[in-house]
Coordinates of C-alpha atoms in Angstrom, one line a residue:
M22 CA 11.8 -97.9 -53.3
P23 CA 13.6 -96.3 -50.3
R24 CA 13.0 -97.8 -46.8
Y25 CA 11.9 -94.5 -45.4
K26 CA 9.8 -92.6 -47.8
G27 CA 10.7 -88.9 -47.8
R28 CA 13.7 -89.3 -45.6
A29 CA 15.6 -86.8 -47.6
S30 CA 13.0 -84.2 -46.5
F31 CA 14.1 -84.4 -42.9
P32 CA 17.2 -82.5 -42.0
S33 CA 20.1 -84.2 -40.3
S34 CA 20.9 -83.4 -36.7
K35 CA 23.6 -81.1 -37.8
Y36 CA 21.3 -78.9 -39.9
L37 CA 18.6 -79.2 -37.3
G38 CA 20.8 -77.6 -34.6
S39 CA 21.8 -74.8 -37.0
S40 CA 18.1 -74.0 -37.7
K41 CA 17.3 -73.9 -34.0
S42 CA 20.2 -71.5 -33.3
H43 CA 19.0 -69.2 -36.1
H44 CA 15.5 -69.0 -34.8
T45 CA 16.7 -68.4 -31.3
E46 CA 18.9 -65.5 -32.4
R47 CA 15.9 -64.0 -34.3
F48 CA 13.7 -64.3 -31.2
R49 CA 16.4 -62.7 -29.0
K50 CA 16.6 -59.7 -31.4
I51 CA 12.8 -59.3 -31.5
A52 CA 12.6 -59.5 -27.7
L53 CA 15.4 -57.0 -27.4
F54 CA 13.7 -54.7 -29.8
L55 CA 10.4 -55.0 -27.9
V56 CA 12.2 -54.3 -24.6
I57 CA 13.9 -51.2 -26.1
C58 CA 10.5 -50.0 -27.4
A59 CA 8.9 -50.5 -24.1
F60 CA 11.7 -48.7 -22.3
L61 CA 11.5 -45.8 -24.7
Y62 CA 7.7 -45.6 -24.3
A63 CA 8.0 -45.7 -20.5
S64 CA 10.6 -43.0 -20.7
Y65 CA 8.4 -40.9 -22.9
I66 CA 5.5 -41.4 -20.5
M67 CA 7.5 -40.4 -17.5
L68 CA 9.0 -37.4 -19.3
L69 CA 5.5 -36.3 -20.3
D70 CA 4.4 -36.7 -16.7
Q71 CA 7.2 -34.4 -15.6
I72 CA 6.5 -31.8 -18.3
L73 CA 2.8 -31.7 -17.4
L74 CA 3.5 -31.5 -13.7
L75 CA 6.1 -28.8 -14.1
S76 CA 3.8 -26.7 -16.3
L77 CA 1.0 -27.1 -13.7
T78 CA 3.1 -26.0 -10.8
G79 CA 4.6 -22.9 -12.3
V80 CA 8.0 -24.3 -13.1
T81 CA 10.0 -22.5 -15.8
A82 CA 13.3 -24.2 -15.1
S83 CA 13.8 -27.5 -13.2
A84 CA 15.9 -30.6 -12.9
L85 CA 14.5 -31.8 -16.2
L86 CA 15.7 -28.7 -18.1
P87 CA 19.2 -27.4 -18.6
E88 CA 21.0 -26.2 -15.6
K89 CA 19.6 -23.0 -14.1
Q90 CA 21.5 -19.8 -15.1
P91 CA 22.6 -17.6 -12.2
C92 CA 20.5 -14.5 -11.7
S93 CA 23.5 -12.2 -11.8
S94 CA 25.6 -12.5 -14.9
S95 CA 27.7 -10.2 -17.0
T96 CA 28.2 -12.7 -19.8
N97 CA 27.1 -11.8 -23.3
D98 CA 24.9 -14.8 -23.7
V99 CA 22.4 -13.6 -21.1
P100 CA 19.8 -11.2 -22.4
Q101 CA 20.1 -7.6 -21.1
Y102 CA 16.7 -7.9 -19.3
F103 CA 18.1 -10.7 -17.2
Q104 CA 21.4 -9.1 -16.4
T105 CA 21.8 -7.5 -12.9
T106 CA 25.5 -6.8 -13.1
P107 CA 26.8 -4.5 -14.3
E108 CA 23.8 -2.2 -13.7
L109 CA 22.5 -0.3 -16.7
W110 CA 20.3 2.8 -16.4
A111 CA 20.8 2.7 -12.6
G112 CA 20.2 6.4 -12.1
P113 CA 22.1 8.5 -9.5
T114 CA 23.8 6.3 -6.9
A115 CA 25.7 8.7 -4.6
T116 CA 25.7 7.6 -1.0
G117 CA 25.6 9.9 2.0
R118 CA 27.6 10.0 5.2
A119 CA 27.4 7.0 7.6
P120 CA 25.1 7.2 10.6
F121 CA 26.6 7.4 14.2
L122 CA 23.4 7.2 16.3
A123 CA 25.3 6.0 19.4
Q124 CA 27.0 9.4 19.5
T125 CA 24.4 11.7 17.8
D126 CA 21.1 10.6 19.5
P127 CA 20.2 13.5 21.9
V128 CA 16.8 12.1 23.1
S129 CA 16.8 11.8 26.9
F130 CA 15.1 9.1 28.8
A131 CA 15.4 10.4 32.4
P132 CA 13.7 8.5 35.2
T133 CA 10.5 10.5 34.5
V134 CA 10.3 9.4 30.9
T135 CA 9.5 5.9 29.7
F136 CA 12.5 4.4 27.8
V137 CA 11.7 3.6 24.1
P138 CA 14.7 2.0 22.4
N139 CA 15.4 2.9 18.7
T140 CA 14.2 0.1 16.4
P141 CA 16.4 1.0 14.5
L142 CA 15.3 4.6 14.0
E143 CA 15.0 7.1 16.8
T144 CA 11.3 8.0 16.8
A145 CA 10.7 8.9 20.4
Q146 CA 11.3 12.6 20.1
P147 CA 9.1 15.0 22.1
I148 CA 6.7 16.8 19.8
V149 CA 4.6 19.7 20.9
G150 CA 0.9 18.7 20.8
Q151 CA 1.5 15.0 20.2
G152 CA -0.9 12.8 22.2
R153 CA -0.6 9.4 23.6
N154 CA -0.1 6.7 21.0
E155 CA 0.4 9.3 18.3
S156 CA 3.6 9.5 16.2
I157 CA 4.7 12.0 13.6
F158 CA 6.4 9.1 11.9
Q159 CA 3.0 7.9 10.7
L160 CA 2.3 11.3 9.1
M161 CA 5.0 11.5 6.5
G162 CA 3.2 10.6 3.3
Q163 CA 5.3 8.6 0.9
L164 CA 8.3 9.2 3.2
T165 CA 6.7 7.3 6.0
P166 CA 8.8 4.3 7.2
Y167 CA 6.7 1.2 6.4
L168 CA 3.8 0.4 8.7
P169 CA 0.6 -1.5 8.0
N170 CA -2.4 0.7 7.4
P171 CA -3.4 1.6 11.0
S172 CA -7.1 2.2 10.3
G173 CA -8.0 0.1 7.3
F174 CA -10.0 1.0 4.2
G175 CA -13.5 0.5 5.4
V176 CA -14.0 -3.2 6.0
A177 CA -12.9 -5.6 8.7
E178 CA -10.4 -8.4 8.2
Y179 CA -11.6 -12.0 8.1
P180 CA -10.0 -15.4 7.9
L181 CA -10.9 -17.7 5.1
P182 CA -14.2 -19.5 5.5
P183 CA -14.2 -23.3 6.0
G184 CA -13.3 -25.1 2.8
A185 CA -11.9 -22.0 1.0
K186 CA -8.3 -21.8 -0.1
I187 CA -5.9 -19.3 -1.6
A188 CA -5.8 -20.6 -5.2
Q189 CA -2.7 -22.7 -5.7
L190 CA -1.8 -25.7 -7.8
Q191 CA -2.8 -28.8 -5.8
L192 CA 0.0 -30.9 -7.3
R193 CA 2.8 -29.1 -5.5
N194 CA 4.0 -32.1 -3.6
I195 CA 3.9 -34.7 -6.4
E196 CA 7.5 -34.0 -7.6
N197 CA 8.8 -35.4 -4.3
Q198 CA 7.4 -38.9 -5.2
P199 CA 9.5 -41.6 -7.1
L200 CA 9.1 -41.3 -10.8
F201 CA 7.6 -44.7 -11.3
K202 CA 4.6 -43.7 -9.1
L203 CA 3.5 -41.1 -11.6
F204 CA 1.6 -43.3 -14.0
Y205 CA -1.7 -42.8 -12.2
V206 CA -1.1 -39.1 -12.0
H207 CA -0.3 -39.1 -15.7
Q208 CA -3.6 -40.7 -16.5
K209 CA -5.5 -38.2 -14.4
L210 CA -3.6 -35.2 -15.8
R211 CA -4.1 -36.4 -19.4
Q212 CA -7.9 -36.7 -18.7
H213 CA -8.0 -33.3 -17.0
V214 CA -6.0 -31.6 -19.8
S215 CA -8.2 -33.1 -22.5
E216 CA -11.3 -31.9 -20.7
S217 CA -10.1 -28.3 -20.3
Y218 CA -6.5 -27.3 -20.5
S219 CA -7.2 -23.6 -19.9
N220 CA -8.8 -24.3 -16.6
I221 CA -5.7 -25.8 -15.2
I222 CA -3.9 -22.5 -14.7
Y223 CA -6.7 -20.0 -15.0
A224 CA -6.5 -17.6 -12.1
D225 CA -4.2 -19.9 -10.1
N226 CA -1.9 -17.3 -8.8
S227 CA -1.2 -14.5 -6.3
Q228 CA 0.3 -11.2 -7.4
M229 CA 2.3 -8.8 -5.4
L230 CA 3.3 -5.2 -6.4
S231 CA 5.8 -3.6 -4.1
R232 CA 7.3 -0.2 -3.8
H233 CA 11.0 0.2 -3.1
G234 CA 12.3 0.7 0.4
A235 CA 13.4 3.9 2.1
R236 CA 15.9 5.9 0.1
Y237 CA 17.9 9.1 -0.2
P238 CA 16.2 12.1 -1.8
T239 CA 15.9 12.3 -5.6
S240 CA 18.3 14.6 -7.4
G241 CA 16.9 18.2 -7.5
S242 CA 14.7 17.7 -4.5
N243 CA 13.8 20.6 -2.2
V244 CA 16.0 19.3 0.6
A245 CA 19.1 19.4 -1.6
T246 CA 18.2 23.0 -2.6
F247 CA 17.8 24.0 1.1
G248 CA 21.2 22.4 1.9
E249 CA 22.9 24.5 -0.8
K250 CA 21.2 27.6 0.6
V251 CA 22.4 27.0 4.1
A252 CA 25.9 26.2 2.8
N253 CA 26.0 29.5 1.0
Y254 CA 25.4 31.3 4.3
T255 CA 28.0 29.3 6.3
G256 CA 29.2 31.5 9.2
K257 CA 26.5 34.1 8.5
I258 CA 23.2 32.3 9.4
D259 CA 23.7 33.0 13.1
A260 CA 20.9 30.6 14.1
T261 CA 19.6 30.7 17.7
G262 CA 17.2 28.6 19.8
A263 CA 15.9 25.5 18.3
L264 CA 17.7 26.3 15.0
S265 CA 21.1 26.7 16.6
F266 CA 22.3 23.3 15.2
L267 CA 22.2 24.9 11.7
N268 CA 25.4 26.8 12.5
D269 CA 27.3 23.5 12.2
W270 CA 24.9 21.5 10.1
K271 CA 25.9 20.2 6.6
Y272 CA 23.7 18.6 4.0
E273 CA 25.3 15.2 3.5
L274 CA 22.6 12.9 2.2
G275 CA 23.1 10.8 -0.9
Y276 CA 20.9 10.5 -3.9
E277 CA 18.1 8.0 -4.7
I278 CA 19.6 4.7 -3.6
L279 CA 18.3 2.6 -0.6
V280 CA 19.3 3.5 2.9
P281 CA 19.8 0.7 5.5
R282 CA 16.2 1.1 6.7
G283 CA 15.1 0.6 3.1
R284 CA 17.0 -2.6 2.8
Q285 CA 15.4 -3.8 6.0
E286 CA 11.9 -2.9 4.8
L287 CA 12.2 -5.1 1.7
Y288 CA 13.9 -7.9 3.5
D289 CA 11.2 -8.0 6.2
S290 CA 8.6 -7.8 3.5
G291 CA 10.1 -10.9 1.9
I292 CA 9.9 -12.8 5.2
L293 CA 6.4 -11.7 5.8
H294 CA 5.3 -12.8 2.4
Y295 CA 7.0 -16.1 2.8
Y296 CA 5.0 -16.8 6.0
K297 CA 1.8 -15.7 4.1
Y298 CA 2.3 -17.4 0.7
A299 CA 5.2 -19.9 0.9
Q300 CA 3.0 -22.8 -0.2
L301 CA 2.1 -21.1 -3.4
Y302 CA 5.7 -21.5 -4.5
N303 CA 6.9 -24.9 -5.9
P304 CA 10.4 -25.4 -4.4
H305 CA 11.5 -27.1 -7.6
S306 CA 10.7 -24.1 -9.8
K307 CA 12.6 -21.0 -10.8
I308 CA 10.2 -18.1 -11.3
I309 CA 10.5 -14.7 -12.9
A310 CA 10.3 -11.5 -10.8
R311 CA 10.2 -8.1 -12.4
T312 CA 11.7 -4.8 -11.5
T313 CA 13.3 -1.8 -13.2
T314 CA 16.9 -0.8 -13.9
Q315 CA 17.1 1.9 -11.2
D316 CA 19.5 0.9 -8.5
R317 CA 17.0 1.2 -5.7
M318 CA 14.5 -0.9 -7.7
L319 CA 16.9 -3.7 -8.4
K320 CA 18.2 -3.7 -4.8
S321 CA 14.7 -3.7 -3.4
A322 CA 13.9 -6.8 -5.4
E323 CA 17.1 -8.5 -4.3
Y324 CA 16.5 -7.8 -0.6
F325 CA 12.9 -9.0 -0.9
M326 CA 14.1 -12.2 -2.5
A327 CA 16.7 -12.8 0.2
G328 CA 13.9 -12.4 2.8
F329 CA 11.5 -14.8 1.0
F330 CA 13.9 -17.4 -0.2
G331 CA 17.1 -16.9 1.8
L332 CA 20.6 -15.9 0.7
E333 CA 20.5 -18.6 -2.0
W334 CA 17.6 -16.9 -3.7
T335 CA 19.2 -17.0 -7.1
N336 CA 18.4 -20.8 -7.2
N337 CA 14.7 -19.9 -7.0
V338 CA 14.1 -16.7 -9.0
T339 CA 15.5 -14.8 -12.0
I340 CA 15.0 -11.1 -11.8
E341 CA 13.9 -9.4 -15.0
V342 CA 15.2 -5.9 -15.2
I343 CA 13.1 -3.6 -17.4
I344 CA 14.7 -0.3 -18.6
E345 CA 13.5 2.7 -16.7
S346 CA 14.3 5.8 -18.7
T347 CA 12.3 8.5 -20.5
G348 CA 10.7 7.2 -23.6
Y349 CA 10.9 3.5 -22.8
N350 CA 7.8 1.4 -22.4
N351 CA 7.7 0.1 -18.8
S352 CA 4.5 -0.6 -16.9
L353 CA 6.4 -0.4 -13.6
A354 CA 7.3 3.2 -14.4
G355 CA 4.4 4.2 -16.6
Y356 CA 5.1 7.9 -16.5
D357 CA 8.3 7.5 -18.5
N358 CA 6.3 7.1 -21.7
C359 CA 3.6 9.5 -20.8
P360 CA 4.9 13.1 -21.6
N361 CA 1.8 14.9 -20.2
A362 CA 2.4 13.2 -16.9
N363 CA 5.6 15.2 -16.6
N364 CA 4.6 18.6 -17.8
Y365 CA 2.3 21.5 -16.9
R366 CA -0.8 19.5 -17.7
S367 CA -0.3 17.4 -14.6
A368 CA 0.9 20.1 -12.3
G369 CA -2.4 20.5 -10.4
G370 CA -1.2 18.4 -7.5
N371 CA 2.0 20.4 -7.1
N372 CA 0.0 23.7 -7.3
A373 CA -2.4 22.5 -4.6
T374 CA 0.5 21.5 -2.3
N375 CA 2.1 24.9 -2.7
Q376 CA -1.1 26.6 -1.8
W377 CA -1.7 24.5 1.3
V378 CA 1.9 24.8 2.4
A379 CA 1.7 28.6 2.4
T380 CA -1.3 28.2 4.7
Y381 CA -0.3 25.6 7.3
L382 CA 3.4 26.7 7.6
Q383 CA 2.8 30.4 7.8
N384 CA 3.4 30.5 11.6
A385 CA 6.4 28.2 11.4
T386 CA 8.0 30.3 8.8
A387 CA 7.7 33.4 11.0
R388 CA 9.0 31.4 13.9
F389 CA 12.1 30.3 12.1
Q390 CA 12.8 33.7 10.5
S391 CA 13.1 35.1 14.0
M392 CA 15.8 32.6 14.8
V393 CA 18.2 33.4 12.0
S394 CA 20.0 36.5 10.9
P395 CA 17.9 39.0 8.8
E396 CA 20.1 38.5 5.7
F397 CA 19.0 34.9 5.6
N398 CA 15.6 35.3 3.9
W399 CA 13.8 32.3 5.4
T400 CA 10.8 31.5 3.2
V401 CA 7.9 29.1 3.4
V402 CA 9.7 27.0 0.8
D403 CA 12.6 26.7 3.2
T404 CA 10.2 25.7 6.0
Y405 CA 8.7 23.0 3.9
A406 CA 12.1 21.7 2.9
A407 CA 13.2 21.7 6.5
Q408 CA 10.2 19.7 7.5
T409 CA 10.9 17.3 4.6
M410 CA 14.5 16.9 5.9
C411 CA 13.2 15.2 9.0
P412 CA 12.0 11.9 7.3
Y413 CA 15.0 11.8 5.0
E414 CA 17.6 12.3 7.7
T415 CA 15.8 9.9 10.0
V416 CA 15.9 7.0 7.6
A417 CA 19.5 7.9 6.6
Y418 CA 21.0 8.6 10.0
G419 CA 18.5 7.2 12.5
Y420 CA 17.8 10.7 14.0
S421 CA 17.1 14.2 12.7
A422 CA 17.2 17.5 14.6
F423 CA 14.6 18.9 12.1
C424 CA 11.8 16.7 13.4
N425 CA 10.9 18.4 16.7
L426 CA 11.1 21.9 15.1
F427 CA 7.4 21.4 14.2
T428 CA 4.2 20.9 16.2
Y429 CA 2.1 17.8 15.8
E430 CA -0.6 19.9 14.1
E431 CA 2.0 21.0 11.6
W432 CA 2.9 17.4 10.9
V433 CA -0.8 16.7 10.2
G434 CA -0.6 19.6 7.7
F435 CA 2.6 18.0 6.2
E436 CA 0.8 14.7 5.6
Y437 CA -2.1 16.5 3.9
A438 CA 0.2 18.5 1.6
I439 CA 1.5 15.1 0.3
D440 CA -2.1 13.9 -0.1
L441 CA -2.9 16.9 -2.3
Y442 CA 0.3 16.2 -4.4
F443 CA -0.7 12.6 -5.1
A444 CA -4.3 13.4 -5.7
G445 CA -3.6 16.0 -8.4
G446 CA -0.5 14.4 -9.8
S447 CA -1.2 10.6 -9.9
S448 CA -4.8 10.0 -8.9
F449 CA -8.3 11.0 -10.0
A450 CA -7.6 14.8 -9.9
S451 CA -4.9 14.2 -12.5
P452 CA -5.6 14.1 -16.3
T453 CA -3.0 11.3 -16.6
G454 CA -3.9 9.5 -13.4
R455 CA -5.4 6.5 -15.1
A456 CA -3.2 6.5 -18.2
V457 CA 0.1 6.1 -16.2
G458 CA -1.2 3.0 -14.5
I459 CA -3.2 1.3 -17.2
G460 CA -0.3 -0.8 -18.5
Y461 CA 0.1 -2.7 -15.2
V462 CA -3.7 -3.2 -15.0
Q463 CA -3.6 -4.9 -18.4
E464 CA -0.8 -7.2 -17.2
V465 CA -2.6 -8.3 -14.1
V466 CA -5.7 -9.1 -16.2
A467 CA -3.6 -10.9 -18.8
R468 CA -2.2 -13.1 -16.1
L469 CA -5.6 -13.9 -14.7
Q470 CA -6.9 -14.7 -18.2
N471 CA -3.8 -16.7 -19.1
H472 CA -2.6 -14.8 -22.2
T473 CA 0.4 -12.7 -23.3
L474 CA 0.1 -9.1 -24.6
G475 CA 1.2 -8.4 -28.1
Y476 CA -0.6 -5.1 -28.3
S477 CA -2.0 -3.0 -25.5
G478 CA -2.5 0.6 -26.6
S479 CA -0.5 1.6 -23.5
Q480 CA 3.1 1.8 -22.2
I481 CA 3.7 -1.9 -21.6
N482 CA 6.8 -3.4 -23.2
T483 CA 5.3 -5.7 -25.8
T484 CA 8.6 -7.3 -26.7
L485 CA 8.7 -8.7 -23.2
D486 CA 5.0 -9.1 -22.5
N487 CA 4.4 -11.1 -25.7
N488 CA 7.0 -13.8 -24.7
T489 CA 6.3 -16.4 -22.0
A490 CA 10.0 -16.5 -21.2
T491 CA 9.8 -12.9 -19.9
F492 CA 6.0 -12.7 -19.2
P493 CA 5.3 -16.2 -17.8
L494 CA 1.8 -17.4 -17.4
N495 CA 2.3 -20.6 -15.4
Q496 CA 3.5 -19.2 -12.1
S497 CA 1.4 -19.5 -9.0
I498 CA 3.0 -16.4 -7.5
Y499 CA 4.3 -13.2 -9.1
F500 CA 6.5 -10.4 -7.7
D501 CA 6.8 -7.0 -9.3
F502 CA 8.5 -3.8 -8.0
S503 CA 7.5 -0.3 -8.8
H504 CA 7.3 3.4 -7.5
D505 CA 4.9 5.2 -5.2
T506 CA 3.3 7.5 -7.8
N507 CA 3.1 4.6 -10.3
I508 CA 1.2 2.4 -7.8
M509 CA -1.2 5.3 -7.0
S510 CA -1.9 5.5 -10.7
I511 CA -2.4 1.8 -10.9
L512 CA -5.1 2.0 -8.3
T513 CA -6.6 4.8 -10.2
A514 CA -6.5 2.8 -13.5
F515 CA -8.2 -0.1 -11.8
G516 CA -10.9 2.4 -10.9
F517 CA -10.7 2.5 -7.1
T518 CA -13.1 5.5 -6.9
Q519 CA -13.1 5.4 -3.1
F520 CA -10.0 7.5 -3.4
A521 CA -11.6 10.0 -5.8
E522 CA -13.0 12.3 -3.2
A523 CA -12.3 16.0 -3.7
L524 CA -9.6 17.3 -1.4
P525 CA -9.6 21.1 -0.9
A526 CA -6.3 23.0 -1.1
T527 CA -7.5 25.6 1.3
H528 CA -8.1 23.6 4.5
H529 CA -7.7 20.2 6.0
P530 CA -11.0 18.3 5.5
G531 CA -10.5 15.8 8.4
P532 CA -10.2 12.0 7.9
H533 CA -10.2 11.1 4.2
N534 CA -9.6 8.0 2.1
L535 CA -6.7 9.1 0.0
T536 CA -4.1 9.2 2.8
V537 CA -0.7 8.6 1.3
S538 CA 0.9 7.5 4.6
H539 CA -1.6 4.6 4.6
M540 CA -1.3 3.8 0.9
E541 CA 2.3 4.5 -0.3
P542 CA 4.8 4.4 2.6
F543 CA 8.3 3.2 1.9
G544 CA 8.0 -0.5 1.2
A545 CA 4.3 -0.4 0.4
R546 CA 2.9 -3.5 -1.1
L547 CA -0.3 -4.4 -2.9
D548 CA -1.3 -8.1 -2.8
I549 CA -3.9 -9.6 -5.1
E550 CA -5.2 -12.9 -3.9
I551 CA -7.3 -15.4 -5.9
I552 CA -9.5 -17.4 -3.5
K553 CA -11.6 -20.4 -4.3
T554 CA -14.6 -21.5 -2.2
P555 CA -16.4 -24.8 -2.5
K556 CA -19.7 -23.0 -2.9
P557 CA -20.7 -19.3 -3.5
L558 CA -20.1 -17.1 -0.5
A559 CA -22.8 -14.6 0.2
A560 CA -22.2 -11.0 1.2
D561 CA -22.6 -11.9 4.9
R562 CA -20.0 -14.7 4.5
T563 CA -22.3 -17.6 4.6
Y564 CA -22.3 -20.3 2.0
V565 CA -25.2 -20.7 -0.4
D566 CA -26.0 -23.5 -2.8
G567 CA -23.9 -23.6 -6.0
K568 CA -20.7 -24.8 -7.4
E569 CA -17.1 -23.8 -6.7
T570 CA -16.6 -20.0 -7.0
T571 CA -13.5 -17.9 -7.5
Y572 CA -13.0 -14.5 -5.8
V573 CA -10.4 -11.8 -6.0
H574 CA -9.1 -10.1 -2.8
F575 CA -7.1 -6.9 -2.9
I576 CA -4.8 -6.1 0.1
L577 CA -2.9 -2.8 0.4
N578 CA -0.4 -2.7 3.2
Q579 CA -2.0 -5.6 5.0
R580 CA -5.5 -4.2 5.0
T581 CA -8.3 -5.2 2.6
L582 CA -9.3 -2.8 -0.2
P583 CA -13.1 -3.4 -0.4
L584 CA -13.9 -3.8 -4.1
G585 CA -17.6 -3.2 -3.6
L586 CA -17.0 0.4 -2.5
S587 CA -15.5 1.2 -5.9
F588 CA -17.3 -1.4 -8.1
P589 CA -21.0 -1.8 -7.2
E590 CA -21.2 -4.9 -9.4
C591 CA -19.0 -6.6 -6.7
G592 CA -21.5 -5.9 -4.0
A593 CA -21.1 -2.9 -1.7
D594 CA -22.6 -4.9 1.2
R595 CA -19.9 -7.6 1.2
L596 CA -18.4 -7.8 4.6
D597 CA -15.0 -9.1 3.3
G598 CA -14.5 -6.7 0.4
W599 CA -14.1 -9.6 -2.1
C600 CA -15.4 -9.8 -5.6
E601 CA -16.2 -12.7 -7.8
L602 CA -13.4 -13.0 -10.3
D603 CA -15.6 -13.1 -13.4
T604 CA -17.4 -10.0 -12.2
F605 CA -14.1 -8.2 -11.5
L606 CA -12.7 -9.1 -14.9
D607 CA -15.9 -7.9 -16.6
V608 CA -15.5 -4.6 -14.8
Q609 CA -11.9 -4.3 -15.9
S610 CA -12.7 -5.0 -19.5
K611 CA -13.6 -1.3 -19.7
S612 CA -10.5 0.0 -17.9
T613 CA -8.3 0.5 -21.0
K614 CA -11.0 2.6 -22.8
D615 CA -11.6 4.5 -19.6
A616 CA -7.8 5.4 -19.3
Q617 CA -7.7 7.2 -22.7
Y618 CA -4.0 6.5 -22.8
E619 CA -3.1 8.1 -26.2
Y620 CA -5.0 11.3 -25.6
A621 CA -4.1 11.6 -21.9
C622 CA -0.4 11.1 -22.4
F623 CA 0.2 12.7 -25.8
G624 CA -2.9 14.8 -26.5
D625 CA -2.8 18.6 -26.9
Y626 CA -5.4 19.7 -24.3
P627 CA -5.4 22.7 -21.9
A628 CA -4.1 22.5 -18.4
E629 CA -7.0 22.8 -15.9
P630 CA -6.8 24.2 -12.4
Y631 CA -6.6 21.7 -9.5
G632 CA -10.0 20.3 -8.6
S633 CA -11.5 20.5 -12.1
V634 CA -10.4 17.0 -13.1
T635 CA -12.2 14.3 -11.1
N636 CA -12.0 11.0 -13.0
G637 CA -8.2 10.6 -13.8
V638 CA -8.6 11.6 -17.4
P639 CA -8.7 15.0 -19.3
N640 CA -12.0 16.8 -19.3
S641 CA -11.8 17.7 -23.0

């Protein structure tokens, strides 16, 4: 029997070392596999953190995503609606002669007159009947150089109450923290998302709709026609007195593109909005801003962005350029796919303006006819064109000799003529007033309710609005650019009936709400703020018991539009003009039906005389 029973069952030292080495190698492989798995899991967690954070702060392109594309591109791989060069559907782009105000400014500031420097326009001209602190350059309707509404819309302006905030994503600074510190945030976000994902971005935004800046006249305008008439009488007009300058005058304005003042208005607006809303923008995001293909529209957007973001704005925003041409769907130019907005059915405003012009310019027409040769038949149409020349030449050249041809009272009449035109062409006295603006109203509501638009029954571009790449929902700030008449129709489509008062074409009624100089000057802007308060805010702006409440606040040209005056559900007695967001959205749920888009824009209904339409839709 062997000395050591079972000895053969014990391995020798040689085989023992080999077995240990084998087990060690297996352990190393398992450990390495576990380390790799842990690393991959950690990477997944951190990547998910970033995706959640970016989606919550309005980011559409960031350091985690592919390199940002430049805003301006002519390459074929960039969709047409993101191309800004070359310009497509730009419209007329002829420029006019250059200004030379240092030589042409005739305004005298003798020792008896207080010196008022041009800033940059010469607006210190002596006007017959103009009182202290009055200016004709605040009476030029949609041709008024931008100014904040000087009188407001019926309510005072208030600061936010304690504890309230303009709604914005509260995680805006997290992206500055080291990545490994995000685990706690990740857990909180996952918990919040699982509880209610839709509430993360519901209503967390501010929206701005801006008009373009000061421009040259549109092609076919009355000033161009007047210029041709004067040119046809060169050497035969024999103008005297105040009109003597016409003997050497030439019409040299361009067409439709921005003038320098217009560029300044949008740049200044961008700076102003940066000071007001900069913290709504996440500096690591690249947002979408929308404009149209017209040259002045694209340039207005670009100058605004330069003011808001600086000259490197293409790192922060991509401009979406929507085709503006007859027959194309575009909520920023809603009349292009509303034929009845461009025919005799919507001519009431133009008819009312002509009637009023014949009244208030009767004396001026006789005055000017006496200053030219008899063979130059100076009509009231010429007088109105000459008056319209003043704002156009002023923003183009800095000074116009046409301005002081008219008395202050005649300038008040000029402003009212434009009010009549907008009331009957784009507001509640127009059968297409609501229909032209309803598409943009639908887009505002869709953003607030966090959904795209695949069908609207209006003139929105559903190809773009049904895609979050072109109609994003996760931005905390939105910028859109449009036209004066379109913005007026948007206010009408919202239902701002405080502007629905009847305006007579026979006489000036005195102060009235629909004053275009206050609503749609060059560079006009409508800001829609979403405000959250820790508790409900009563009409007298005192807190009452309850939970956090969200409000909407409309601001037109830096003055509050009181929602309660037009929507009683919002509370006509509110001092601040706000409205609870849920109430406002409930009111707007009826706006599409109220606009009657299909019938108003395409229906076969009779044209009615100015004043018979009162609700922005056809009567029959």
